[in-house]
Every structure is written in C-alpha cells, then in structure tokens.
mmCIF file of C-alpha atoms and ligand atoms in Angstrom:
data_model
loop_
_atom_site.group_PDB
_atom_site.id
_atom_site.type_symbol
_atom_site.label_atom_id
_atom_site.label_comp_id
_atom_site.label_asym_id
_atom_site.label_seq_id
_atom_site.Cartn_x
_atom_site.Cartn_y
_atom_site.Cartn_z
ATOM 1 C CA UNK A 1 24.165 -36.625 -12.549
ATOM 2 C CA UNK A 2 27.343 -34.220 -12.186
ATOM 3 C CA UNK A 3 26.695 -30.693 -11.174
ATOM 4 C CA UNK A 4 28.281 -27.417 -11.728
ATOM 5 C CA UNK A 5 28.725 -25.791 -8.299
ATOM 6 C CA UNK A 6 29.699 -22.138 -8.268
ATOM 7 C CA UNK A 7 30.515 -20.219 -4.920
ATOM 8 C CA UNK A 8 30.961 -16.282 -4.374
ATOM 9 C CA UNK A 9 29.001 -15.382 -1.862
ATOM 10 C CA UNK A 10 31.585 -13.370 0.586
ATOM 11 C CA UNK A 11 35.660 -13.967 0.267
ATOM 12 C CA UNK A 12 35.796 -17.246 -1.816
ATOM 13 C CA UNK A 13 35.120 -17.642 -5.192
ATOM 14 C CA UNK A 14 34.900 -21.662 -5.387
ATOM 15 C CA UNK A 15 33.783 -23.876 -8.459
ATOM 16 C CA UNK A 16 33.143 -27.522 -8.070
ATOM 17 C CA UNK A 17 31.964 -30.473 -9.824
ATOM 18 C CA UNK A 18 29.674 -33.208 -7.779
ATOM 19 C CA UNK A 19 29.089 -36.340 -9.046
ATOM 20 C CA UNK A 20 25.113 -37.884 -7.541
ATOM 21 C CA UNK A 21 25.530 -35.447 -4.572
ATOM 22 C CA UNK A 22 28.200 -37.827 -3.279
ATOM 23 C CA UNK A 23 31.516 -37.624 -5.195
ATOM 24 C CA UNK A 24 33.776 -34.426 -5.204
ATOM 25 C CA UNK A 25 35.170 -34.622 -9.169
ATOM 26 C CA UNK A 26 36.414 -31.438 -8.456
ATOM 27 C CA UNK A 27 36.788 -29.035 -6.050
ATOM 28 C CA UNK A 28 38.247 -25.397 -6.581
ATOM 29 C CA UNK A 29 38.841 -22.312 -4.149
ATOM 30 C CA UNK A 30 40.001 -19.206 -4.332
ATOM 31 C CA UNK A 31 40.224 -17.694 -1.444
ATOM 32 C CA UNK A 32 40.975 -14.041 -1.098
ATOM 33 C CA UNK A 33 42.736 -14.000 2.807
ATOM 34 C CA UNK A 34 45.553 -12.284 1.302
ATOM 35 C CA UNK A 35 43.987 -9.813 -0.180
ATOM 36 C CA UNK A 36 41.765 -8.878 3.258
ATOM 37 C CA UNK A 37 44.549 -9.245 5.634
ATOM 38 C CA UNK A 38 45.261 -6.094 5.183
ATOM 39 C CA UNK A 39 42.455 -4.400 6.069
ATOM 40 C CA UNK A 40 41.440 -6.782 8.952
ATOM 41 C CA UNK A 41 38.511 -7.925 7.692
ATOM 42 C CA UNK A 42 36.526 -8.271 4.436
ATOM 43 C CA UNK A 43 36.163 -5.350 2.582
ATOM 44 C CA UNK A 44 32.914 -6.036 0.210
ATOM 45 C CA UNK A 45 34.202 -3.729 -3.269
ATOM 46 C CA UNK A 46 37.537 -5.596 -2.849
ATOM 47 C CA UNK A 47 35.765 -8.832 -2.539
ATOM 48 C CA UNK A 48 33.211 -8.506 -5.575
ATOM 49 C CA UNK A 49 36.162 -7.163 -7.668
ATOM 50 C CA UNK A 50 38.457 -10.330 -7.159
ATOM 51 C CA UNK A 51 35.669 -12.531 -7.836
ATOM 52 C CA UNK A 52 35.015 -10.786 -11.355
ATOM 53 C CA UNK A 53 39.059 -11.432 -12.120
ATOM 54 C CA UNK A 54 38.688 -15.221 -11.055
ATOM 55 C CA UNK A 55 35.223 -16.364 -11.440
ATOM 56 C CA UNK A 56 35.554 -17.336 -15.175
ATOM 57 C CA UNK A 57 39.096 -19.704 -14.440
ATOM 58 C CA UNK A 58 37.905 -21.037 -11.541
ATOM 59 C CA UNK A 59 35.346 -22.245 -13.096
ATOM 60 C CA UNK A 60 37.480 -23.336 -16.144
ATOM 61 C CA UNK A 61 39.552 -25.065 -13.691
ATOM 62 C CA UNK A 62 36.956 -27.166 -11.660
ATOM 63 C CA UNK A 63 35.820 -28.516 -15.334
ATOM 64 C CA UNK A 64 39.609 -29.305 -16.594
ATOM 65 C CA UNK A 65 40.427 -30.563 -12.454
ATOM 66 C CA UNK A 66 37.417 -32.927 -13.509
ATOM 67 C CA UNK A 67 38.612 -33.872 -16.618
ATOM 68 C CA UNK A 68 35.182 -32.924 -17.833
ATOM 69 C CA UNK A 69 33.271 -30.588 -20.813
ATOM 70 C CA UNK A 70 30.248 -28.655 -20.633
ATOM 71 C CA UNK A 71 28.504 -32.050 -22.434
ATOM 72 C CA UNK A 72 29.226 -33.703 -19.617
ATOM 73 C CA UNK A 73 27.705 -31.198 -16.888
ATOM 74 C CA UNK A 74 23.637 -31.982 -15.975
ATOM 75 C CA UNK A 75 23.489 -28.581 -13.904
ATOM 76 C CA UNK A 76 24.320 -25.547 -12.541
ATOM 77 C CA UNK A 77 23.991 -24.731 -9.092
ATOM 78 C CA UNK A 78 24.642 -20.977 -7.169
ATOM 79 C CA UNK A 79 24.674 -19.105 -4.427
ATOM 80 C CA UNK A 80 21.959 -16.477 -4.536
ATOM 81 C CA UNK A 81 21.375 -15.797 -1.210
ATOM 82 C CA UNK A 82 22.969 -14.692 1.687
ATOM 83 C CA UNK A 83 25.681 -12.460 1.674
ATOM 84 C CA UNK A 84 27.843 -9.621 0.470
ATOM 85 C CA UNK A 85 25.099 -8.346 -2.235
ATOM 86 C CA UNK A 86 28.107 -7.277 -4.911
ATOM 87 C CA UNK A 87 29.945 -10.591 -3.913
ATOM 88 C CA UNK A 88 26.582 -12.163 -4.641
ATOM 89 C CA UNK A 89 25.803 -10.906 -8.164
ATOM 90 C CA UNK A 90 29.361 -12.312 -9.917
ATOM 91 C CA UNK A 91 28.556 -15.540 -9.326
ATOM 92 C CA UNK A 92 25.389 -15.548 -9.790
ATOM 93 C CA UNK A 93 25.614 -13.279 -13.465
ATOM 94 C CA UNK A 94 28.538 -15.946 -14.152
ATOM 95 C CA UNK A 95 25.894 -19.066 -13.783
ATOM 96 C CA UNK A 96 23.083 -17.555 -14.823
ATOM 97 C CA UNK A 97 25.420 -16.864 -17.998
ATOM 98 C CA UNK A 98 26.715 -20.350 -18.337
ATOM 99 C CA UNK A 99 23.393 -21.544 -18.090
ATOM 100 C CA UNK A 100 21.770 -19.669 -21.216
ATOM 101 C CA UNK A 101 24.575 -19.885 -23.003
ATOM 102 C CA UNK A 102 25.222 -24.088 -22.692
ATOM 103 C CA UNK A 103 21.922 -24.619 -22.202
ATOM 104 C CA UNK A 104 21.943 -26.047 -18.644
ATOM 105 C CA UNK A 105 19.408 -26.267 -15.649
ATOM 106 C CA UNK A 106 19.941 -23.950 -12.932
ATOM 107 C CA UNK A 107 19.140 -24.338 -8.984
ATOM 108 C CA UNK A 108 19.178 -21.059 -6.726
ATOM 109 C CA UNK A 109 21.198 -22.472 -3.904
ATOM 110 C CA UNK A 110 20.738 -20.634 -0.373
ATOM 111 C CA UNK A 111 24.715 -20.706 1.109
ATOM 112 C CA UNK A 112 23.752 -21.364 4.817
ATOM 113 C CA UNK A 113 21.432 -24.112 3.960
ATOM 114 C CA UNK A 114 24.290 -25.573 1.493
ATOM 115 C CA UNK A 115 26.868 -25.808 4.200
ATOM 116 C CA UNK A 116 24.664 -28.313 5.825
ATOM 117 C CA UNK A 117 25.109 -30.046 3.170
ATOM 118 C CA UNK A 118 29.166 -30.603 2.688
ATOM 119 C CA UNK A 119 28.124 -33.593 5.804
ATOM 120 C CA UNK A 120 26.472 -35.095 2.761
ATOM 121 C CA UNK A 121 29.441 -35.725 1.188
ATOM 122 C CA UNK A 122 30.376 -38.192 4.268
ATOM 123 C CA UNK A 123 31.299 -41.621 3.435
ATOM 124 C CA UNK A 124 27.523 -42.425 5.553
ATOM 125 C CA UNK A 125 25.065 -39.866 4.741
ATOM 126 C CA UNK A 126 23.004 -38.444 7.966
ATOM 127 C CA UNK A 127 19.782 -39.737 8.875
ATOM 128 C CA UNK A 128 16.548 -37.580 9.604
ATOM 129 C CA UNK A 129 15.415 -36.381 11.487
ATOM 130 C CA UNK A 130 19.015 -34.569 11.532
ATOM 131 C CA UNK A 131 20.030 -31.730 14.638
ATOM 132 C CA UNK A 132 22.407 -29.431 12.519
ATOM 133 C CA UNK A 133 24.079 -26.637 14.728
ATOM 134 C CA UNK A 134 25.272 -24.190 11.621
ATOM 135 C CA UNK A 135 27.997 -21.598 12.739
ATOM 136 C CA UNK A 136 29.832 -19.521 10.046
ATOM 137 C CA UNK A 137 30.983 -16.030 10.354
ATOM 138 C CA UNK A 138 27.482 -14.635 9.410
ATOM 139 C CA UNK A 139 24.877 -17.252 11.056
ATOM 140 C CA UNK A 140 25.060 -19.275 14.303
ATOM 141 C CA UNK A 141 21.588 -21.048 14.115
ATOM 142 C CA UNK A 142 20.067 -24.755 15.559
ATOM 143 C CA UNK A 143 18.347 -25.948 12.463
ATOM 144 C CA UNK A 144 16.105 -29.508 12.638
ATOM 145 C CA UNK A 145 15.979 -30.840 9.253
ATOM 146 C CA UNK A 146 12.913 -33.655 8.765
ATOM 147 C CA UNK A 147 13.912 -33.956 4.932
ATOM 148 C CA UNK A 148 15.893 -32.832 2.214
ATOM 149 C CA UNK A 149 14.638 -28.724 2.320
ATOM 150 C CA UNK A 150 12.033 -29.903 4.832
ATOM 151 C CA UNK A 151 13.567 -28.063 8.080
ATOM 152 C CA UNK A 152 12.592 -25.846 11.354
ATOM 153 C CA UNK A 153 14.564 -23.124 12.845
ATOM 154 C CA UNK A 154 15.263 -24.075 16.741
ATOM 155 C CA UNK A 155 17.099 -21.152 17.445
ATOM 156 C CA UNK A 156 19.683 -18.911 16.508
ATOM 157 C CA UNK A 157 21.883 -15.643 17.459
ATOM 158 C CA UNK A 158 20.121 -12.594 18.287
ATOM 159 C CA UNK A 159 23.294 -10.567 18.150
ATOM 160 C CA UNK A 160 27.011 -11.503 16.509
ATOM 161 C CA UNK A 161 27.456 -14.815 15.114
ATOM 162 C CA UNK A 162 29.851 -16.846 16.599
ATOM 163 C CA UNK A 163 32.558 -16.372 13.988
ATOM 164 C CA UNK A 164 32.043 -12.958 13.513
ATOM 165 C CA UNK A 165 33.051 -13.114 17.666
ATOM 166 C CA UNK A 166 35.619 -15.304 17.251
ATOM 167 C CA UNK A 167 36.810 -12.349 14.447
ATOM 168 C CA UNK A 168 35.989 -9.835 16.303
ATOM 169 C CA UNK A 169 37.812 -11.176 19.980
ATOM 170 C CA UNK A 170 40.756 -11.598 17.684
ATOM 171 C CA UNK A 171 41.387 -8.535 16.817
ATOM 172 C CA UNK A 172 41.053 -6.469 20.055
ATOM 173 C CA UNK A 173 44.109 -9.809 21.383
ATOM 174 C CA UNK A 174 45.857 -8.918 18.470
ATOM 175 C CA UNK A 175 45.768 -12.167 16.488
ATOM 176 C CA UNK A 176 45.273 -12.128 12.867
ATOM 177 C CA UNK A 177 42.435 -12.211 10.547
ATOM 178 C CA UNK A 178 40.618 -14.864 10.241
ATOM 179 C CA UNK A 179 40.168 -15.220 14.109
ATOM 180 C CA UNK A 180 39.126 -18.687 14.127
ATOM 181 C CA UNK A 181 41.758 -20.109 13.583
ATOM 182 C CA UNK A 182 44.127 -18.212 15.099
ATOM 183 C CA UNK A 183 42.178 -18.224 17.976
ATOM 184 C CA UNK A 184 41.932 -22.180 17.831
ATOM 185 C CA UNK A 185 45.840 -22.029 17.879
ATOM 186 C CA UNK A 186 46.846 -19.677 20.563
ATOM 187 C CA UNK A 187 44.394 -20.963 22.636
ATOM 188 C CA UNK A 188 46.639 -24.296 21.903
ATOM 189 C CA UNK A 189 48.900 -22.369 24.448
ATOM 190 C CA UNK A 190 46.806 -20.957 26.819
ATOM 191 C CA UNK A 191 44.588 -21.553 30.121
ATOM 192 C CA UNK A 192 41.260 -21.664 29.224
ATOM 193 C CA UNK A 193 40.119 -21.191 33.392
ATOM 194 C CA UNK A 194 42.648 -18.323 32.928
ATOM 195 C CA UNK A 195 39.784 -15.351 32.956
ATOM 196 C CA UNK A 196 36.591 -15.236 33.826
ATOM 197 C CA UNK A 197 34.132 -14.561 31.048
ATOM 198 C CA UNK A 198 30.020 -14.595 30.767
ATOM 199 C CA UNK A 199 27.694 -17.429 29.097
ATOM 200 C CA UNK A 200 24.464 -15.448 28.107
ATOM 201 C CA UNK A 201 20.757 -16.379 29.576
ATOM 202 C CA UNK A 202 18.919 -16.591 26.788
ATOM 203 C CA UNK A 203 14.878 -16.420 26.936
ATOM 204 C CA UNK A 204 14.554 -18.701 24.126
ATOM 205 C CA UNK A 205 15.999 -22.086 24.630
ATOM 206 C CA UNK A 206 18.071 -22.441 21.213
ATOM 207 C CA UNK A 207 19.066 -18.903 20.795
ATOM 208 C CA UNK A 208 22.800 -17.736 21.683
ATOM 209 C CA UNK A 209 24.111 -14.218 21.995
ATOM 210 C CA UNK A 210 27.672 -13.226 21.231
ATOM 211 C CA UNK A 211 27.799 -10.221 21.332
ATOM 212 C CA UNK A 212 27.962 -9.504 25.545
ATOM 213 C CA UNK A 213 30.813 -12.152 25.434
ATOM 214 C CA UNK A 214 32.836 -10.520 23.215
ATOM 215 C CA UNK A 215 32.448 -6.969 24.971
ATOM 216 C CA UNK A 216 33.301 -9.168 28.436
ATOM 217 C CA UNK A 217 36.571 -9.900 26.628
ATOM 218 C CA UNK A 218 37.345 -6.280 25.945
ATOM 219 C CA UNK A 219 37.052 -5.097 29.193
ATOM 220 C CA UNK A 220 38.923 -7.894 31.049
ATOM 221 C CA UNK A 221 41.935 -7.356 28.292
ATOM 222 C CA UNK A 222 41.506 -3.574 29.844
ATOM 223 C CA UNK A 223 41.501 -4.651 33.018
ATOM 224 C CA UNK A 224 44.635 -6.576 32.825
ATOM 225 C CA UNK A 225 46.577 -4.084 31.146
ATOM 226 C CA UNK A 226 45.434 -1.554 33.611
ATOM 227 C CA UNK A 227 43.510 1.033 31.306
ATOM 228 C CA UNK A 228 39.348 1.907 31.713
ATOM 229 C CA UNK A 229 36.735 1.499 28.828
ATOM 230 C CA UNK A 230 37.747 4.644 27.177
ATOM 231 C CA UNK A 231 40.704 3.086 26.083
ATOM 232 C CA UNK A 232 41.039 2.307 22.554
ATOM 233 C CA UNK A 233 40.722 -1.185 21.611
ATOM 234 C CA UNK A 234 42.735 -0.743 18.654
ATOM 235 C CA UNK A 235 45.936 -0.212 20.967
ATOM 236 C CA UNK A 236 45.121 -3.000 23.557
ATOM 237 C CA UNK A 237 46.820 -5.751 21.887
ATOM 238 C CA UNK A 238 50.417 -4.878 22.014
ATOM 239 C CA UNK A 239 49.912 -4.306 26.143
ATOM 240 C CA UNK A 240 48.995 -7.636 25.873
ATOM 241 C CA UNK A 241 52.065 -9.907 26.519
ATOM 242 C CA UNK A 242 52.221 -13.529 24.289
ATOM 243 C CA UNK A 243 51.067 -15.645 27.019
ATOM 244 C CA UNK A 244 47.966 -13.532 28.416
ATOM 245 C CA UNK A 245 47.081 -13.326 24.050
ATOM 246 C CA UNK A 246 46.851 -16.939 24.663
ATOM 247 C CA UNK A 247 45.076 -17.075 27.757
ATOM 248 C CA UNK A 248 42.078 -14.657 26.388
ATOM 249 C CA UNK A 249 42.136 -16.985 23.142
ATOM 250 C CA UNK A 250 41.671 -20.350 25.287
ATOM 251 C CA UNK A 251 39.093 -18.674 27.900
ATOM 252 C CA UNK A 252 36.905 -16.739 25.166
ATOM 253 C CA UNK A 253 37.255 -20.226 23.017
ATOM 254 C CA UNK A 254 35.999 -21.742 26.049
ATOM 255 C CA UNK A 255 32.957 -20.359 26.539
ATOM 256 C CA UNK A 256 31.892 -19.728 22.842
ATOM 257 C CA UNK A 257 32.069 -23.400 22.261
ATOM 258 C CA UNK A 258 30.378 -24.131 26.017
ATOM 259 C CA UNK A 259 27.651 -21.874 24.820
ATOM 260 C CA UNK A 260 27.219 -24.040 21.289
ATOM 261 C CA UNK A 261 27.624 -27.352 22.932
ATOM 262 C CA UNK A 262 25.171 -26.414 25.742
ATOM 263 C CA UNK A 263 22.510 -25.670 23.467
ATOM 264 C CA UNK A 264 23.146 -28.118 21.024
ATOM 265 C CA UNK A 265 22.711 -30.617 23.683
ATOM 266 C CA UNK A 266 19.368 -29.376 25.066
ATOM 267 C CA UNK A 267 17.760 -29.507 21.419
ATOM 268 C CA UNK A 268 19.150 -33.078 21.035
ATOM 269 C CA UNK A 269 17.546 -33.788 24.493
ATOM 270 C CA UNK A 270 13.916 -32.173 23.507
ATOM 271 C CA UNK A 271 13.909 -33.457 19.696
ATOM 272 C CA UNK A 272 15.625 -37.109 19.630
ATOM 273 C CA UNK A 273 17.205 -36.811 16.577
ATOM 274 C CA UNK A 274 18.845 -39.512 14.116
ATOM 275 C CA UNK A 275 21.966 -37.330 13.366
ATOM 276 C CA UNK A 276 23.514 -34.315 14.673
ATOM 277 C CA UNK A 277 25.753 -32.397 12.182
ATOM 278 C CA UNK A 278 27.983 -29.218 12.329
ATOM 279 C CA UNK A 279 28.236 -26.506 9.535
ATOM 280 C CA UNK A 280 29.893 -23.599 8.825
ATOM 281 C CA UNK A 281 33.458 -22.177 8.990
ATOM 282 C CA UNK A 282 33.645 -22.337 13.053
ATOM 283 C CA UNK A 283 32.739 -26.225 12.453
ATOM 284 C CA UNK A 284 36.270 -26.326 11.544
ATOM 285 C CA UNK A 285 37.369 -25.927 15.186
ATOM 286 C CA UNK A 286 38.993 -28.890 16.669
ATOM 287 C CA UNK A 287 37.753 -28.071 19.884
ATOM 288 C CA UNK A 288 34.214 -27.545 19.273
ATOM 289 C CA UNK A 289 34.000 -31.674 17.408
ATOM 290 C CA UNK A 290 35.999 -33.016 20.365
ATOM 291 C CA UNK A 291 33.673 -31.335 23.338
ATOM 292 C CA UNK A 292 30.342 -31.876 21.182
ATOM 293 C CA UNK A 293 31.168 -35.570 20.632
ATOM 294 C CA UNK A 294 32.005 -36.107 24.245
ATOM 295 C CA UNK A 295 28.728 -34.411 25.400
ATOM 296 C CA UNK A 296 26.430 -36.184 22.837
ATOM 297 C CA UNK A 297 25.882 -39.873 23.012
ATOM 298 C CA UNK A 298 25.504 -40.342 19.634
ATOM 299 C CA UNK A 299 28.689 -40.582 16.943
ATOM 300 C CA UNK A 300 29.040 -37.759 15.065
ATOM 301 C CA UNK A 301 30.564 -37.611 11.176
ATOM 302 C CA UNK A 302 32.252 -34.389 10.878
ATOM 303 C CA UNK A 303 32.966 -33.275 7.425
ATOM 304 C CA UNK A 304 36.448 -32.398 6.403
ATOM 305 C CA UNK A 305 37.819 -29.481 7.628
ATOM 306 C CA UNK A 306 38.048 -28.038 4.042
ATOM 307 C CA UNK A 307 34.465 -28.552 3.478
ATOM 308 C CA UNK A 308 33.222 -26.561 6.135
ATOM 309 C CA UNK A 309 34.877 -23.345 5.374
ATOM 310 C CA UNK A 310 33.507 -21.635 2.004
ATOM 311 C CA UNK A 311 33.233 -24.015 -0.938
ATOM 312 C CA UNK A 312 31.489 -24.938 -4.277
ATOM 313 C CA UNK A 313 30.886 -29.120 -3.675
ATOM 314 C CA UNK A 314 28.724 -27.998 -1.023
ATOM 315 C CA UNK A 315 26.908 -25.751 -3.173
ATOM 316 C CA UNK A 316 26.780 -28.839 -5.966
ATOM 317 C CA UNK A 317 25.654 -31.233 -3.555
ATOM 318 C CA UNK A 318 22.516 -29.141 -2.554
ATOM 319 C CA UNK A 319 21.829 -28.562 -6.195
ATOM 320 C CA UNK A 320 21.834 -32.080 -6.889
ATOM 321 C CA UNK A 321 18.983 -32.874 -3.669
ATOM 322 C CA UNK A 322 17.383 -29.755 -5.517
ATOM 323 C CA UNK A 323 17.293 -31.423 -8.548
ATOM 324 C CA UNK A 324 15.420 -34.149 -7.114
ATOM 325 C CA UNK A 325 12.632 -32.298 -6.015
ATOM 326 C CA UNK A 326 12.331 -28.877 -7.611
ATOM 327 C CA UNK A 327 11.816 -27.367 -10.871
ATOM 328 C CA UNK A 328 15.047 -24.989 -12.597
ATOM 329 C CA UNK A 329 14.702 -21.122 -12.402
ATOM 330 C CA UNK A 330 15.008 -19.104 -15.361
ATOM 331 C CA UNK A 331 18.296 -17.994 -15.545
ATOM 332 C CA UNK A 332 16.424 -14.226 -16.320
ATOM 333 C CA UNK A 333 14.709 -14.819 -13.190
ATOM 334 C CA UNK A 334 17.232 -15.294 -11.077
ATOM 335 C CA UNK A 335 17.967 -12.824 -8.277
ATOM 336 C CA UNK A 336 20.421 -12.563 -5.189
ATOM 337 C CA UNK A 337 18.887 -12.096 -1.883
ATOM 338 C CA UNK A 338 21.654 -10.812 0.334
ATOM 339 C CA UNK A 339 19.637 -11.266 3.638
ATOM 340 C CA UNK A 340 17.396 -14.581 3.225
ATOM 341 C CA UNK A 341 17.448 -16.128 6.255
ATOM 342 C CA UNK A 342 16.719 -20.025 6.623
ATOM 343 C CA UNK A 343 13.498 -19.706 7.455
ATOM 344 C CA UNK A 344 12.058 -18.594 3.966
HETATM 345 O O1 LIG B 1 31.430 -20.421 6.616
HETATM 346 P P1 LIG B 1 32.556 -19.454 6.477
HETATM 347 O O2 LIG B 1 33.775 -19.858 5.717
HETATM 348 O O3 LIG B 1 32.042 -18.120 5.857
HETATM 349 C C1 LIG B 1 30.764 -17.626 6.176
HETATM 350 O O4 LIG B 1 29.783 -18.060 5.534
HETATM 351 O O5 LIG B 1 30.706 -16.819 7.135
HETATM 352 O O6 LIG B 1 32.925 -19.057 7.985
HETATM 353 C C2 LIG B 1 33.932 -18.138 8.240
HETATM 354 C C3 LIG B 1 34.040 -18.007 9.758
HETATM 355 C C4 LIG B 1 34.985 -16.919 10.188
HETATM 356 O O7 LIG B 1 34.368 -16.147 11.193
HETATM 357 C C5 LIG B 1 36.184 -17.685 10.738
HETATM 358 O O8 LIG B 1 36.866 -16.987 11.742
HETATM 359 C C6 LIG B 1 35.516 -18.934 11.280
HETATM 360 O O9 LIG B 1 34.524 -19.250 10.321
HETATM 361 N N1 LIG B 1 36.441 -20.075 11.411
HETATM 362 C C7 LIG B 1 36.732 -20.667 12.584
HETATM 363 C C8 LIG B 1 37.699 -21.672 12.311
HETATM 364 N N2 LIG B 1 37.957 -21.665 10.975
HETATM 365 C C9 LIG B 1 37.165 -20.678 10.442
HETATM 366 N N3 LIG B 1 36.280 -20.420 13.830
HETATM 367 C C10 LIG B 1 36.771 -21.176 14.835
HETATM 368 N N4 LIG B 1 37.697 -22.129 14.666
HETATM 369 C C11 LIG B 1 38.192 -22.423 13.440
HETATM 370 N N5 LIG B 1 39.116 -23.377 13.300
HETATM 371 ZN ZN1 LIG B 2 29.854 -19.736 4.637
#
C-alpha cells in the first residue's frame, strides 16, 4: 500500500510517498526559513502564499523522487488540523483535489498526532502501551497511546509550548529564528549553571508551563546588562556580549529540557509503559535524547532528526494506520480545523 502524504500545515509544504507505513519512497520539503527570517517569525499570509506557489511541484516531485504515477498511489493522506488556518486550506484544497480528480481515498490526518508517528518509521516499531512526550513549536503534551488512534492525554502546556519558548528566549538573546536550534548550538558554548532560572509547580502532574520561564529569562538578561523591566526587549540582545548569549542559551536549555525530562519520567513511573517516544520539532534537540535516555531505563529509538521537524512521511505513515481502521472522507467533506487538539 503506498500513500500520498501531503504537509502544509504552518512553514513547510512537504509531499511524501510511504510504502506499508514503513518505507520512505520519497520524501520532499520545502521549507520556507528563508522566507520568515526576515520577519522573525512566521508570518501566516506569507506562509499560505508560498505553499500555493509550491504545493503542486512538491507534490510532482515526491511522485517522480519515487519513481512512481498516480496508478501506483493507494491514498492520499493530509493535514487538516492544527495550524495556521490559510496554511491549512492549500494543502488540504490540493488533496482533496487530487483525490476527485485521480480517484483516490483520502484520510484527514491530525499533524500533532502524525508526528508521533515519524517513530514508526524506525527500523523496530514501538510497542503499546507507548509514553510519547510530543513537543513542537505549537504543542508540548504527554500523550499515552494504548493503540493505533487509541490514546489519553496525560498532560500538556497550559501556557507557551516549549518551542514556541525556545523561539521566543531566542529572540530577546539575539539568536536567530528558528530558536531551537540555535539555541541547541550556542548553548554548545555556554554554562548551563551559568544563571539561575525557574522550573514551574504545576498542579497537574503532566502539565508544563513555559511561559514564567521564558519571562525569568528576560529579566535576568536585564539584570545583567543593568537596565529594569521597562526596557525594551527588542534592544537587549546587542548588550548582551557572545559568551553571556551562550550562557542564557545553555541555562534556559537547561531547564526547558529538565522540565520535559522530569515529567516524562513521572508518567513513565505511574503508567509502565512498553515504549517511550519523542515528537515534534524540539525532539530534534540533541540534548533533550541524551538526558531522557539517561533518566529512563528503558532504550529509546529516536527518529531521525529530519523526521521530527515538519514533514509529509509522517503524515503518510498515519494515513496508512488510518487506512487500516477507518473509512475515507469525502473529499467535499473535508474541512481544516485549525485548533483540534488531541483529545478530539
Ligand atoms: O514540529 P515543528 O517543525 O513545527 C510545529 O509543528 O510547531 O516544530 C518547530 C519547533 C520550533 O519551535 C523550533 O524552534 C523547534 O521546533 N526546534 C527545536 C530544534 N529544532 C527545531 N527546538 C530545540 N532544539 C532543536 N534542535
Ligand atoms: Zn509540527
């Protein structure tokens, strides 16, 4: 069974073939960093117009990449839900498209759920019950999956998601958009015992908060550079010299991932599961893998790092699970749902 994966939820548009939910025959991205870069951030009009310019060739391209034709594809499978609602409707209106106009099945694929999902393109699938910790730029969330779409919400942020802090810390340090990773590699170069930052106290036992954390880092960064709270944060970063940028990176880094890994921990404690996975862009982070795995005393398969950011074979691989168990939609029926959470 090959499906047609198509991505375009936020800043990647992202086309992939999967063969059986286990073989990548293709995987394309197009990711629009450059474009955003300049801004800072994503701006959503900018966004949904690249992915009208692209959506059609990437898609061409993860078909030729393949070396496949539209005979050869068994289904489509989309991102309807969540994210950046004009984002949302290209890729959608380009699949729903596709599939009246080739004639194929279509699965509504929900993006948070589907990042999950690129650690089923491991060379060992996870068992269930399976502890995934997702943490992306728009959801940080402890998710316990019994079965394929089977799954309970543990916990998850009541504020800022952890990327969106990692984003967020970055640019009041001055480091370049997209945080994580520059964060990740400044804090290469820095102390992380350099400052002292907050972990929240959370009532509920697998939800995180962000948001304090991030504030904590704006006013030490004032307090180093000698300024009070009225101070702009928009001019902090060039008080900042190189090696106190670096510091802030390793000591927030620090404590975001302490936070994750503390948490992560507890629910493996209370719920005994078979597996523990980690999704999302911020499951890209070197750091976060190599403290989880020495915390946890299980072994932990982490997907490639290039299947944790945005991408289509995760999308695909979902569809194909989908497939197993659940009827198409009606490609007129289709709708995006910009705020779904996981919990339906
Ligand atoms: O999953 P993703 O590509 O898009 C969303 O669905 O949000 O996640 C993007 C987020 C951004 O906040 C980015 O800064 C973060 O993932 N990220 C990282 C790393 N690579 C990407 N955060 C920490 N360390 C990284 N290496
Ligand atoms: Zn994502």
């Amino acid at each position: 069974m090959k499906i047609l994966g198509i991505e375009s939820s936020c800043d990647e548009t992202a086309a992939s073939v999967v063969q059986d939910g286990r073989i990548i025959l293709s995987n394309v991205v197009n990711s629009q960093i450059d474009i955003h870069t300049l801004y800072g951030g994503v701006v959503p009009e900018v966004a949904a117009r690249s992915h009208i310019e692209v959506v059609n060739p990437v898609v061409n391209q993860a078909l030729s990449e393949a070396n496949l034709t539209w005979d050869d594809i068994d289904a489509i499978a989309v991102t309807y839900a969540p994210g950046l609602i004009g984002s949302l409707l290209i890729g959608t209106l380009a699949a729903r498209t596709l599939a009246v106009l080739k004639n194929k099945p279509l699965y509504p694929i929900h993006h948070v759920e589907a990042h999950v999902y690129a650690n089923f393109l491991n060379k060992n699938a996870p068992e269930f019950p399976m502890l995934a910790l997702i943490v992306s730029g728009g959801h940080s969330q402890l998710v316990l999956f019994k079965d394929h779409g089977d799954y309970e919400l543990l916990g998850q942020t009541c504020d800022d998601a952890v990327g969106e802090a990692f984003d967020k810390v970055a640019k009041i340090i001055g480091l370049p958009y997209p945080g994580g990773p520059s964060i990740a590699k400044a804090a290469l170069e820095g102390n992380p015992l350099a400052y002292k930052l907050p972990k929240a106290k959370m009532h509920g036992a697998y939800d995180f908060s962000f948001s304090g954390l991030k504030t904590a880092v704006l006013r030490a960064v004032q307090r180093e550079v000698g300024v009070d709270f009225t101070f702009p944060s928009t001019g902090l970063a060039e008080l900042l010299n190189k090696q106190q940028q670096y510091d802030f990176a390793a000591s927030f880094q620090r404590i975001a991932i302490e936070t994750l890994v503390d948490k992560t921990e507890q629910a493996y404690r209370d719920y005994n599961p078979k597996s523990v996975v980690i999704a999302g862009g911020v499951a890209a982070n070197q750091e976060l893998r190599r403290i989880l795995s020495e915390r946890l005393p299980l072994q932990i398969d982490y997907a490639p790092i290039g299947l944790c950011t945005d991408n289509a074979a995760m999308v695909a691989t979902l569809g194909y699970y989908q497939s197993l168990k659940n009827k198409p939609i009606s490609p007129f029926d289709l709708e995006v749902l910009p705020s779904l959470s996981m919990t339906r």
